[in-house]
Amino acid sequence: MNAPPSDSGASRARPEWVVRPRPAVLAQAVAELGRAGVVGVAVTGEAGSGKTTLATQVGARAGADGVVLLVRGTALAAGLPYAALAPFLDDLPDDVSGGPPSPLVATRALQNRLRRLGGAGVPLVVVDNVAQVDEHSAHVLAGLAGSGALRLLVVADDVTAGPDPVVALWRDGLLGAVVVPRWTADEVDAAVTAYLGGQVSASLRRHLHRAGDGNPMLLRHLLEHGVRSGGLVRSDGTWTLDAFRWSAPEVSGLLEAPLARWSAAQRQVLELVALTERVPLPAVEQLLPAGQLADLERAGMLVVDGPGGRGGQGGPATVRPGSPALARAISREVPWSRRRAVLETALALGVGSGDPTARQQLALAELVLDAGAVLDPALAVRAAHTALLHHDPPLALRLATAVPDGEHAAPATVLRSQALRSLGLVDDAVAALEDLRARRWAMMTPAERVAWAVERADTVRYAPPAARQAALDVLDSLRSAGPAEGTDPGGVLDVAWASLAFSGGRYAELVERLPAVHAAGAAQGVERWAVCGSVLAASLAALGRQEEALAVAGEVEEMWRLGELPADVAVVVLTGLNVALLTCGQWSRVEAVISLRGAQDPYRDPRDGGVNDLGLGLVHLLRGDGHRARVPLRSAVAETAVRDAFQMAGLARAALAWAEALAGDAEAARAELARYSPTTWLDYDGPVSPRFSLSGARLELGDDVAGEVVDRGRALLAAGHLGNAAVVLSQAARHGSAAAVDLLRSIPMEQPGRWMRAARDHAEGVATGNAALLVRTAQTLLADGDLGFAADCATAALAVPGAPADVVRAATRTVQAARRRRAPTAAVEEGRGPLTPRERDVAERAARRLTNAEIAAELHLSVRTVESYLQSAFGKLGVNTRTALAAALEDADGGSPGSPYR
């Protein structure tokens, strides 16, 4: 399925949905069908979960040894006698004027048909959509199954909605049960990759996990809609989501909640569990007899976890919905008028008492609001905080707004401001905070004032300088007043001041104040030390003191890798580190940290995936590799458009415009520039800023903006921001600006890093016509991975008149090497890409004829994981057999002497 790369999924042939085997579920169904004491098995699960597919696979396995009949119920024939069995009842008389034949006659006719088909063993009859099977056919099938003449496999969303004879077998325990579970994340990823025929970006995988909820039918619907609408875009072999062309498909009706078919008591339990997320098993048993609860569980509507439950989790036994999608569907069917009754039942049964999970806390709080009841202010504050942690600002805003004026007003207002900021309503957030200060400042505790000041600082992070200065003054006043003990945990005032001051470009003040915090070490608060250290490193780099910056960054990175920071703080620290390292040209170090996965990641990837995509894209972009930059940047644009549209979207789109220009797609670059809208007022002007990417894109497109870039660089020099000035001016110097070259040569460089020194040497070589210096600089840049600058520097050497022949040859080789490494390879174009280290480990052993089990034992992996890595390696190498692996690996190694496959 490797199609040529394109910018729109609609431009390739319509992909086909391939039914994927689920060996574990299939084995469970076959074992249940053969269990003693049953006459068949019922396959249940939510609509679209793959029940019919499983039944077909069971039938195919049984058909190898015996007779299998497939009976389908349809709405058209459900009311006609023997309509479901009609294709198999050859011996019935043609004259039925006297009414349908007796069940005995029909039974004999079906037995004769089965006898003529032959086959060893007991025949299997697969009944799909049993709810639409007529009563007459059901009587025949149930009677023969009860006598042992055949075995039944019935497929239904809910067996109890089927004809009475089948329901009787179910009630009597003569039908076993297999509930088809939702697809796991690995199964979703495998299906998406197989359907789209190429690599899939992280943001698209996350989107499909959230939107599809592991339901195969819904996932297929989403993928087909995305390809048809152009919302799924393929570039350089990687598929990602174009948030501007994607619109949510209409999926109503795909997952209907079948409430009407259950008894009143069962519906009450379903509503209770759906609206409160999880209910203790003893509470459910107060509402339902054990048999009725078992019916709901066997139908896949509910899952019992804990002791005695099939969920297998530890702790007290609880009951939860069969799937999140099912819970949402049931919740939509509960009228608002009945939600108060559900709430009263939950409270009477003690649901949520003790230590509720975060999701249950949110579900109960939302139910209270839905029911029109008064939510306890303390609970509302806790729930609003939890909602923000779970990236649900609308719910957080609703909960915080429900808190009345009083002792909880201050924390509630701070949370309301955070929710408003997340929704892009910064002015409303500021108004809420200022109203609180006007009304209650004198009554607020020191801790509340600290929380207020920190949040007020966050609201002006992207505001003009005057507003930031006012917030900094408030933070300083609270620091000087010496807040009471315990009111400033982790030094949040220092952290807020440092973050806000950096956003305003006040590097000199930061370098003056923060060394004392850094020198004090982590003993005074690891969070305070780590955040302030990362900001200090970024400030030193911006000022051109890059040797000091790298030393501080190294210490902070070591602390970050210990994994002892809270997840949200770890993201802030990593961001500061990356800004510092990128300003110093440390591309490989940034890429190494961003690319950490699995057990190597000290935080098990708590970072937002869109931030990772953006960081990786910026690394490739600043190296001058537009082809590799635009894939993660397109992913980042899609992610930020959905989850962070008001802070990071502008940065991601500006970077993507530059990447498209570097990749040679001027039309796409112009389109991104037209879509760009500023989202920040940051005074920061360095490699990680929207205007740096915007000017890079426009310079690459041939726009006359070099003068603007030089003016920005001159302003940075006047402010003493020497590191950022070198970054900005070098951009113009590489595009032929003599003014930028002159300014670069004038920059005092007391502690330059390798990249800053290279920028100065490039300017010196251009100004003096020193081709040898330019070639040496280009070779240094190439060794450091800066492919774009290396090519520009070597090209400048070739432009020097009368350059020595050996210098010309060296410059030519450097240009060719840089261009070769930047060019999209055939593997990238076909969506293959390089093997990961683990994929290579598996592929090399498979090439030596080791079995999957042997590879799993050697690498301490599961067999299933080995299979996944091997299939991925097959796709990237463009082969589909183990015998072709050795040659493919040799080709991937370039036939190098060190390759074991020569």
PDB file of C-alpha atoms in Angstrom, residues 24-276:
ATOM      1  CA  ALA A  24      -6.754 -13.830  21.801  1.00  0.00           C
ATOM      2  CA  VAL A  25     -10.457 -13.037  21.298  1.00  0.00           C
ATOM      3  CA  LEU A  26     -10.789 -15.752  18.656  1.00  0.00           C
ATOM      4  CA  ALA A  27      -9.196 -18.322  20.987  1.00  0.00           C
ATOM      5  CA  GLN A  28     -11.568 -17.297  23.775  1.00  0.00           C
ATOM      6  CA  ALA A  29     -14.608 -17.730  21.523  1.00  0.00           C
ATOM      7  CA  VAL A  30     -13.479 -21.161  20.276  1.00  0.00           C
ATOM      8  CA  ALA A  31     -12.767 -22.320  23.834  1.00  0.00           C
ATOM      9  CA  GLU A  32     -16.150 -21.092  25.060  1.00  0.00           C
ATOM     10  CA  LEU A  33     -17.913 -22.815  22.163  1.00  0.00           C
ATOM     11  CA  GLY A  34     -16.297 -26.116  23.120  1.00  0.00           C
ATOM     12  CA  ARG A  35     -16.976 -25.803  26.855  1.00  0.00           C
ATOM     13  CA  ALA A  36     -18.915 -28.643  28.419  1.00  0.00           C
ATOM     14  CA  GLY A  37     -22.427 -27.828  29.542  1.00  0.00           C
ATOM     15  CA  VAL A  38     -23.221 -25.264  26.853  1.00  0.00           C
ATOM     16  CA  VAL A  39     -24.984 -25.652  23.519  1.00  0.00           C
ATOM     17  CA  GLY A  40     -23.395 -22.584  21.954  1.00  0.00           C
ATOM     18  CA  VAL A  41     -22.015 -19.152  22.580  1.00  0.00           C
ATOM     19  CA  ALA A  42     -23.323 -15.602  22.310  1.00  0.00           C
ATOM     20  CA  VAL A  43     -20.930 -12.996  20.916  1.00  0.00           C
ATOM     21  CA  THR A  44     -21.903  -9.563  22.228  1.00  0.00           C
ATOM     22  CA  GLY A  45     -20.443  -6.074  22.403  1.00  0.00           C
ATOM     23  CA  GLU A  46     -21.213  -2.512  21.442  1.00  0.00           C
ATOM     24  CA  ALA A  47     -22.276  -1.725  17.893  1.00  0.00           C
ATOM     25  CA  GLY A  48     -19.326  -1.762  15.540  1.00  0.00           C
ATOM     26  CA  SER A  49     -16.994  -3.653  17.860  1.00  0.00           C
ATOM     27  CA  GLY A  50     -16.325  -6.494  15.393  1.00  0.00           C
ATOM     28  CA  LYS A  51     -18.793  -9.176  16.517  1.00  0.00           C
ATOM     29  CA  THR A  52     -19.676 -10.322  13.001  1.00  0.00           C
ATOM     30  CA  THR A  53     -15.996 -10.449  12.063  1.00  0.00           C
ATOM     31  CA  LEU A  54     -15.263 -12.655  15.073  1.00  0.00           C
ATOM     32  CA  ALA A  55     -18.192 -14.952  14.291  1.00  0.00           C
ATOM     33  CA  THR A  56     -16.974 -15.310  10.694  1.00  0.00           C
ATOM     34  CA  GLN A  57     -13.485 -16.236  11.906  1.00  0.00           C
ATOM     35  CA  VAL A  58     -14.885 -18.814  14.340  1.00  0.00           C
ATOM     36  CA  GLY A  59     -16.994 -20.254  11.530  1.00  0.00           C
ATOM     37  CA  ALA A  60     -13.978 -20.460   9.238  1.00  0.00           C
ATOM     38  CA  ARG A  61     -12.024 -22.373  11.860  1.00  0.00           C
ATOM     39  CA  ALA A  62     -14.928 -24.738  12.551  1.00  0.00           C
ATOM     40  CA  GLY A  63     -15.546 -25.225   8.823  1.00  0.00           C
ATOM     41  CA  ALA A  64     -12.193 -26.939   8.427  1.00  0.00           C
ATOM     42  CA  ASP A  65     -13.541 -29.977  10.284  1.00  0.00           C
ATOM     43  CA  GLY A  66     -17.305 -29.856   9.923  1.00  0.00           C
ATOM     44  CA  VAL A  67     -20.428 -28.206   8.562  1.00  0.00           C
ATOM     45  CA  VAL A  68     -21.100 -24.512   9.128  1.00  0.00           C
ATOM     46  CA  LEU A  69     -24.327 -22.732   8.199  1.00  0.00           C
ATOM     47  CA  LEU A  70     -24.647 -18.946   8.257  1.00  0.00           C
ATOM     48  CA  VAL A  71     -28.089 -17.642   9.178  1.00  0.00           C
ATOM     49  CA  ARG A  72     -28.734 -13.902   8.931  1.00  0.00           C
ATOM     50  CA  GLY A  73     -31.620 -12.071  10.498  1.00  0.00           C
ATOM     51  CA  THR A  74     -32.996  -9.086   8.605  1.00  0.00           C
ATOM     52  CA  ALA A  75     -35.560  -6.445   9.470  1.00  0.00           C
ATOM     53  CA  LEU A  76     -37.423  -7.139   6.205  1.00  0.00           C
ATOM     54  CA  ALA A  77     -38.040 -10.817   6.951  1.00  0.00           C
ATOM     55  CA  ALA A  78     -38.172 -10.748  10.755  1.00  0.00           C
ATOM     56  CA  GLY A  79     -41.941 -11.141  10.829  1.00  0.00           C
ATOM     57  CA  LEU A  80     -42.187 -13.995   8.287  1.00  0.00           C
ATOM     58  CA  PRO A  81     -42.288 -17.595   9.528  1.00  0.00           C
ATOM     59  CA  TYR A  82     -39.046 -19.510   8.878  1.00  0.00           C
ATOM     60  CA  ALA A  83     -37.662 -16.594   6.823  1.00  0.00           C
ATOM     61  CA  ALA A  84     -34.194 -16.872   8.398  1.00  0.00           C
ATOM     62  CA  LEU A  85     -33.980 -20.638   7.714  1.00  0.00           C
ATOM     63  CA  ALA A  86     -35.747 -20.610   4.340  1.00  0.00           C
ATOM     64  CA  PRO A  87     -32.554 -21.045   2.270  1.00  0.00           C
ATOM     65  CA  PHE A  88     -31.820 -24.329   4.061  1.00  0.00           C
ATOM     66  CA  LEU A  89     -35.283 -25.933   4.279  1.00  0.00           C
ATOM     67  CA  ASP A  90     -35.330 -27.754   0.923  1.00  0.00           C
ATOM     68  CA  ASP A  91     -37.810 -30.466   1.987  1.00  0.00           C
ATOM     69  CA  LEU A  92     -40.706 -28.187   2.970  1.00  0.00           C
ATOM     70  CA  PRO A  93     -43.874 -28.585   0.872  1.00  0.00           C
ATOM     71  CA  ASP A  94     -44.525 -25.908  -1.747  1.00  0.00           C
ATOM     72  CA  ASP A  95     -48.166 -25.534  -0.743  1.00  0.00           C
ATOM     73  CA  VAL A  96     -48.331 -23.463   2.458  1.00  0.00           C
ATOM     74  CA  SER A  97     -51.902 -22.259   1.948  1.00  0.00           C
ATOM     75  CA  GLY A  98     -52.863 -23.779   5.234  1.00  0.00           C
ATOM     76  CA  GLY A  99     -50.300 -21.714   7.122  1.00  0.00           C
ATOM     77  CA  PRO A 100     -46.668 -22.325   8.042  1.00  0.00           C
ATOM     78  CA  PRO A 101     -45.608 -25.919   8.645  1.00  0.00           C
ATOM     79  CA  SER A 102     -45.232 -27.177  12.176  1.00  0.00           C
ATOM     80  CA  PRO A 103     -41.893 -26.774  13.954  1.00  0.00           C
ATOM     81  CA  LEU A 104     -41.472 -30.545  13.794  1.00  0.00           C
ATOM     82  CA  VAL A 105     -41.635 -30.538   9.968  1.00  0.00           C
ATOM     83  CA  ALA A 106     -39.193 -27.612   9.725  1.00  0.00           C
ATOM     84  CA  THR A 107     -36.853 -29.272  12.189  1.00  0.00           C
ATOM     85  CA  ARG A 108     -36.807 -32.497  10.143  1.00  0.00           C
ATOM     86  CA  ALA A 109     -36.114 -30.488   6.956  1.00  0.00           C
ATOM     87  CA  LEU A 110     -33.132 -28.709   8.530  1.00  0.00           C
ATOM     88  CA  GLN A 111     -31.766 -32.004   9.872  1.00  0.00           C
ATOM     89  CA  ASN A 112     -31.965 -33.544   6.419  1.00  0.00           C
ATOM     90  CA  ARG A 113     -30.086 -30.581   4.936  1.00  0.00           C
ATOM     91  CA  LEU A 114     -27.327 -30.906   7.504  1.00  0.00           C
ATOM     92  CA  ARG A 115     -27.133 -34.647   6.971  1.00  0.00           C
ATOM     93  CA  ARG A 116     -26.693 -34.238   3.216  1.00  0.00           C
ATOM     94  CA  LEU A 117     -23.849 -31.746   3.763  1.00  0.00           C
ATOM     95  CA  GLY A 118     -21.901 -34.424   5.613  1.00  0.00           C
ATOM     96  CA  GLY A 119     -18.915 -33.437   7.720  1.00  0.00           C
ATOM     97  CA  ALA A 120     -17.473 -34.812  10.920  1.00  0.00           C
ATOM     98  CA  GLY A 121     -18.644 -33.654  14.296  1.00  0.00           C
ATOM     99  CA  VAL A 122     -21.582 -31.547  15.362  1.00  0.00           C
ATOM    100  CA  PRO A 123     -22.599 -28.869  12.830  1.00  0.00           C
ATOM    101  CA  LEU A 124     -22.215 -25.200  13.760  1.00  0.00           C
ATOM    102  CA  VAL A 125     -24.893 -22.639  12.924  1.00  0.00           C
ATOM    103  CA  VAL A 126     -23.753 -19.023  13.056  1.00  0.00           C
ATOM    104  CA  VAL A 127     -26.715 -16.692  13.587  1.00  0.00           C
ATOM    105  CA  ASP A 128     -25.830 -13.092  12.782  1.00  0.00           C
ATOM    106  CA  ASN A 129     -28.099 -10.310  14.011  1.00  0.00           C
ATOM    107  CA  VAL A 130     -30.182 -12.677  16.118  1.00  0.00           C
ATOM    108  CA  ALA A 131     -32.515  -9.850  17.164  1.00  0.00           C
ATOM    109  CA  GLN A 132     -33.947  -9.893  13.606  1.00  0.00           C
ATOM    110  CA  VAL A 133     -34.486 -13.678  13.433  1.00  0.00           C
ATOM    111  CA  ASP A 134     -38.140 -14.769  13.302  1.00  0.00           C
ATOM    112  CA  GLU A 135     -39.605 -16.754  16.206  1.00  0.00           C
ATOM    113  CA  HIS A 136     -40.307 -19.853  14.068  1.00  0.00           C
ATOM    114  CA  SER A 137     -36.655 -20.173  12.958  1.00  0.00           C
ATOM    115  CA  ALA A 138     -35.509 -19.515  16.506  1.00  0.00           C
ATOM    116  CA  HIS A 139     -37.694 -22.353  17.861  1.00  0.00           C
ATOM    117  CA  VAL A 140     -36.122 -24.807  15.408  1.00  0.00           C
ATOM    118  CA  LEU A 141     -32.557 -23.713  16.124  1.00  0.00           C
ATOM    119  CA  ALA A 142     -33.028 -23.651  19.896  1.00  0.00           C
ATOM    120  CA  GLY A 143     -34.656 -27.087  19.881  1.00  0.00           C
ATOM    121  CA  LEU A 144     -31.886 -28.705  17.829  1.00  0.00           C
ATOM    122  CA  ALA A 145     -29.192 -26.996  19.909  1.00  0.00           C
ATOM    123  CA  GLY A 146     -30.813 -28.184  23.140  1.00  0.00           C
ATOM    124  CA  SER A 147     -30.858 -31.753  21.821  1.00  0.00           C
ATOM    125  CA  GLY A 148     -27.184 -31.624  20.886  1.00  0.00           C
ATOM    126  CA  ALA A 149     -27.866 -31.921  17.154  1.00  0.00           C
ATOM    127  CA  LEU A 150     -26.041 -28.654  16.445  1.00  0.00           C
ATOM    128  CA  ARG A 151     -24.132 -25.901  18.170  1.00  0.00           C
ATOM    129  CA  LEU A 152     -25.136 -22.258  18.007  1.00  0.00           C
ATOM    130  CA  LEU A 153     -23.061 -19.119  17.711  1.00  0.00           C
ATOM    131  CA  VAL A 154     -25.348 -16.092  17.942  1.00  0.00           C
ATOM    132  CA  VAL A 155     -24.283 -12.493  17.348  1.00  0.00           C
ATOM    133  CA  ALA A 156     -26.123  -9.636  19.039  1.00  0.00           C
ATOM    134  CA  ASP A 157     -25.632  -6.269  20.632  1.00  0.00           C
ATOM    135  CA  ASP A 158     -27.899  -7.668  23.358  1.00  0.00           C
ATOM    136  CA  VAL A 159     -28.998 -11.301  23.452  1.00  0.00           C
ATOM    137  CA  THR A 160     -32.066 -10.519  25.557  1.00  0.00           C
ATOM    138  CA  ALA A 161     -33.481  -8.470  22.662  1.00  0.00           C
ATOM    139  CA  GLY A 162     -33.594 -11.629  20.517  1.00  0.00           C
ATOM    140  CA  PRO A 163     -36.424 -14.122  20.018  1.00  0.00           C
ATOM    141  CA  ASP A 164     -37.739 -15.897  23.105  1.00  0.00           C
ATOM    142  CA  PRO A 165     -36.283 -19.376  22.370  1.00  0.00           C
ATOM    143  CA  VAL A 166     -32.741 -17.979  22.158  1.00  0.00           C
ATOM    144  CA  VAL A 167     -33.302 -15.821  25.235  1.00  0.00           C
ATOM    145  CA  ALA A 168     -34.455 -18.932  27.110  1.00  0.00           C
ATOM    146  CA  LEU A 169     -31.179 -20.695  26.292  1.00  0.00           C
ATOM    147  CA  TRP A 170     -29.340 -17.595  27.494  1.00  0.00           C
ATOM    148  CA  ARG A 171     -31.322 -17.368  30.737  1.00  0.00           C
ATOM    149  CA  ASP A 172     -30.719 -21.038  31.454  1.00  0.00           C
ATOM    150  CA  GLY A 173     -26.968 -20.620  31.049  1.00  0.00           C
ATOM    151  CA  LEU A 174     -26.818 -22.898  28.006  1.00  0.00           C
ATOM    152  CA  LEU A 175     -25.182 -20.203  25.893  1.00  0.00           C
ATOM    153  CA  GLY A 176     -21.676 -19.162  26.794  1.00  0.00           C
ATOM    154  CA  ALA A 177     -20.664 -15.512  26.522  1.00  0.00           C
ATOM    155  CA  VAL A 178     -17.872 -13.696  24.718  1.00  0.00           C
ATOM    156  CA  VAL A 179     -17.879  -9.918  24.943  1.00  0.00           C
ATOM    157  CA  VAL A 180     -15.819  -8.360  22.144  1.00  0.00           C
ATOM    158  CA  PRO A 181     -13.638  -5.680  23.764  1.00  0.00           C
ATOM    159  CA  ARG A 182     -12.614  -2.372  22.262  1.00  0.00           C
ATOM    160  CA  TRP A 183      -9.421  -2.313  20.270  1.00  0.00           C
ATOM    161  CA  THR A 184      -6.282  -1.536  22.214  1.00  0.00           C
ATOM    162  CA  ALA A 185      -4.110   1.433  21.279  1.00  0.00           C
ATOM    163  CA  ASP A 186      -1.677  -0.935  19.517  1.00  0.00           C
ATOM    164  CA  GLU A 187      -4.491  -2.468  17.469  1.00  0.00           C
ATOM    165  CA  VAL A 188      -5.771   0.983  16.490  1.00  0.00           C
ATOM    166  CA  ASP A 189      -2.268   2.062  15.414  1.00  0.00           C
ATOM    167  CA  ALA A 190      -1.775  -1.121  13.374  1.00  0.00           C
ATOM    168  CA  ALA A 191      -5.145  -0.731  11.629  1.00  0.00           C
ATOM    169  CA  VAL A 192      -4.579   2.953  10.848  1.00  0.00           C
ATOM    170  CA  THR A 193      -1.096   2.296   9.458  1.00  0.00           C
ATOM    171  CA  ALA A 194      -2.333  -0.598   7.311  1.00  0.00           C
ATOM    172  CA  TYR A 195      -5.303   1.398   5.982  1.00  0.00           C
ATOM    173  CA  LEU A 196      -3.345   4.557   5.138  1.00  0.00           C
ATOM    174  CA  GLY A 197      -0.301   2.689   3.864  1.00  0.00           C
ATOM    175  CA  GLY A 198       2.478   4.714   5.446  1.00  0.00           C
ATOM    176  CA  GLN A 199       3.809   6.273   8.613  1.00  0.00           C
ATOM    177  CA  VAL A 200       1.258   8.075  10.776  1.00  0.00           C
ATOM    178  CA  SER A 201       2.078  11.168  12.814  1.00  0.00           C
ATOM    179  CA  ALA A 202       1.765  11.176  16.591  1.00  0.00           C
ATOM    180  CA  SER A 203      -0.949  13.845  16.566  1.00  0.00           C
ATOM    181  CA  LEU A 204      -3.129  11.865  14.135  1.00  0.00           C
ATOM    182  CA  ARG A 205      -2.769   8.707  16.228  1.00  0.00           C
ATOM    183  CA  ARG A 206      -3.790  10.619  19.354  1.00  0.00           C
ATOM    184  CA  HIS A 207      -6.748  12.175  17.560  1.00  0.00           C
ATOM    185  CA  LEU A 208      -8.015   8.810  16.308  1.00  0.00           C
ATOM    186  CA  HIS A 209      -7.541   7.200  19.740  1.00  0.00           C
ATOM    187  CA  ARG A 210      -9.685   9.927  21.315  1.00  0.00           C
ATOM    188  CA  ALA A 211     -12.301  10.147  18.571  1.00  0.00           C
ATOM    189  CA  GLY A 212     -12.628   6.447  17.780  1.00  0.00           C
ATOM    190  CA  ASP A 213     -12.591   5.116  21.364  1.00  0.00           C
ATOM    191  CA  GLY A 214     -11.255   1.769  20.123  1.00  0.00           C
ATOM    192  CA  ASN A 215     -14.420   1.033  18.124  1.00  0.00           C
ATOM    193  CA  PRO A 216     -13.451  -0.500  14.734  1.00  0.00           C
ATOM    194  CA  MET A 217     -16.553   0.672  12.876  1.00  0.00           C
ATOM    195  CA  LEU A 218     -16.230   4.222  14.183  1.00  0.00           C
ATOM    196  CA  LEU A 219     -12.500   4.232  13.412  1.00  0.00           C
ATOM    197  CA  ARG A 220     -13.159   3.082   9.853  1.00  0.00           C
ATOM    198  CA  HIS A 221     -15.811   5.788   9.482  1.00  0.00           C
ATOM    199  CA  LEU A 222     -13.360   8.440  10.688  1.00  0.00           C
ATOM    200  CA  LEU A 223     -10.587   7.284   8.355  1.00  0.00           C
ATOM    201  CA  GLU A 224     -12.832   7.078   5.309  1.00  0.00           C
ATOM    202  CA  HIS A 225     -14.213  10.533   6.051  1.00  0.00           C
ATOM    203  CA  GLY A 226     -10.711  11.946   6.549  1.00  0.00           C
ATOM    204  CA  VAL A 227      -9.415  10.583   3.231  1.00  0.00           C
ATOM    205  CA  ARG A 228     -12.535  11.654   1.365  1.00  0.00           C
ATOM    206  CA  SER A 229     -12.621  15.190   2.816  1.00  0.00           C
ATOM    207  CA  GLY A 230      -8.873  15.849   2.557  1.00  0.00           C
ATOM    208  CA  GLY A 231      -8.613  16.209   6.326  1.00  0.00           C
ATOM    209  CA  LEU A 232      -5.936  13.507   6.308  1.00  0.00           C
ATOM    210  CA  VAL A 233      -2.839  14.740   4.505  1.00  0.00           C
ATOM    211  CA  ARG A 234       0.200  12.754   3.398  1.00  0.00           C
ATOM    212  CA  SER A 235       3.556  14.405   2.899  1.00  0.00           C
ATOM    213  CA  ASP A 236       6.983  12.798   2.653  1.00  0.00           C
ATOM    214  CA  GLY A 237       5.334   9.466   3.380  1.00  0.00           C
ATOM    215  CA  THR A 238       3.790  10.485   6.714  1.00  0.00           C
ATOM    216  CA  TRP A 239       0.084  11.003   7.289  1.00  0.00           C
ATOM    217  CA  THR A 240      -1.120  13.765   9.577  1.00  0.00           C
ATOM    218  CA  LEU A 241      -4.261  15.734  10.342  1.00  0.00           C
ATOM    219  CA  ASP A 242      -5.005  19.017   8.611  1.00  0.00           C
ATOM    220  CA  ALA A 243      -7.168  20.708  11.239  1.00  0.00           C
ATOM    221  CA  PHE A 244      -8.321  23.327   8.736  1.00  0.00           C
ATOM    222  CA  ARG A 245      -9.789  20.741   6.347  1.00  0.00           C
ATOM    223  CA  TRP A 246     -10.991  18.253   8.932  1.00  0.00           C
ATOM    224  CA  SER A 247     -14.542  18.426  10.169  1.00  0.00           C
ATOM    225  CA  ALA A 248     -16.013  15.889  12.533  1.00  0.00           C
ATOM    226  CA  PRO A 249     -17.977  13.309  10.517  1.00  0.00           C
ATOM    227  CA  GLU A 250     -21.579  12.567  11.315  1.00  0.00           C
ATOM    228  CA  VAL A 251     -21.505   9.455  13.457  1.00  0.00           C
ATOM    229  CA  SER A 252     -24.921   9.604  15.064  1.00  0.00           C
ATOM    230  CA  GLY A 253     -26.543   6.197  14.923  1.00  0.00           C
ATOM    231  CA  LEU A 254     -23.265   4.281  14.910  1.00  0.00           C
ATOM    232  CA  LEU A 255     -23.372   3.694  18.658  1.00  0.00           C
ATOM    233  CA  GLU A 256     -26.974   3.689  19.812  1.00  0.00           C
ATOM    234  CA  ALA A 257     -27.493   2.902  23.493  1.00  0.00           C
ATOM    235  CA  PRO A 258     -30.074   0.092  23.627  1.00  0.00           C
ATOM    236  CA  LEU A 259     -31.745   1.185  26.876  1.00  0.00           C
ATOM    237  CA  ALA A 260     -35.307   0.369  25.863  1.00  0.00           C
ATOM    238  CA  ARG A 261     -34.676  -3.377  25.789  1.00  0.00           C
ATOM    239  CA  TRP A 262     -33.757  -3.595  29.483  1.00  0.00           C
ATOM    240  CA  SER A 263     -35.946  -3.705  32.565  1.00  0.00           C
ATOM    241  CA  ALA A 264     -36.602  -0.529  34.577  1.00  0.00           C
ATOM    242  CA  ALA A 265     -34.142  -1.636  37.282  1.00  0.00           C
ATOM    243  CA  GLN A 266     -31.451  -2.433  34.715  1.00  0.00           C
ATOM    244  CA  ARG A 267     -31.950   0.936  33.006  1.00  0.00           C
ATOM    245  CA  GLN A 268     -31.586   2.644  36.377  1.00  0.00           C
ATOM    246  CA  VAL A 269     -28.247   0.929  36.963  1.00  0.00           C
ATOM    247  CA  LEU A 270     -27.031   1.691  33.440  1.00  0.00           C
ATOM    248  CA  GLU A 271     -27.861   5.379  33.878  1.00  0.00           C
ATOM    249  CA  LEU A 272     -26.242   5.479  37.303  1.00  0.00           C
ATOM    250  CA  VAL A 273     -23.011   3.875  36.112  1.00  0.00           C
ATOM    251  CA  ALA A 274     -22.853   5.940  32.915  1.00  0.00           C
ATOM    252  CA  LEU A 275     -23.297   9.251  34.748  1.00  0.00           C
ATOM    253  CA  THR A 276     -21.005   8.511  37.706  1.00  0.00           C
TER     254      THR A 276
END
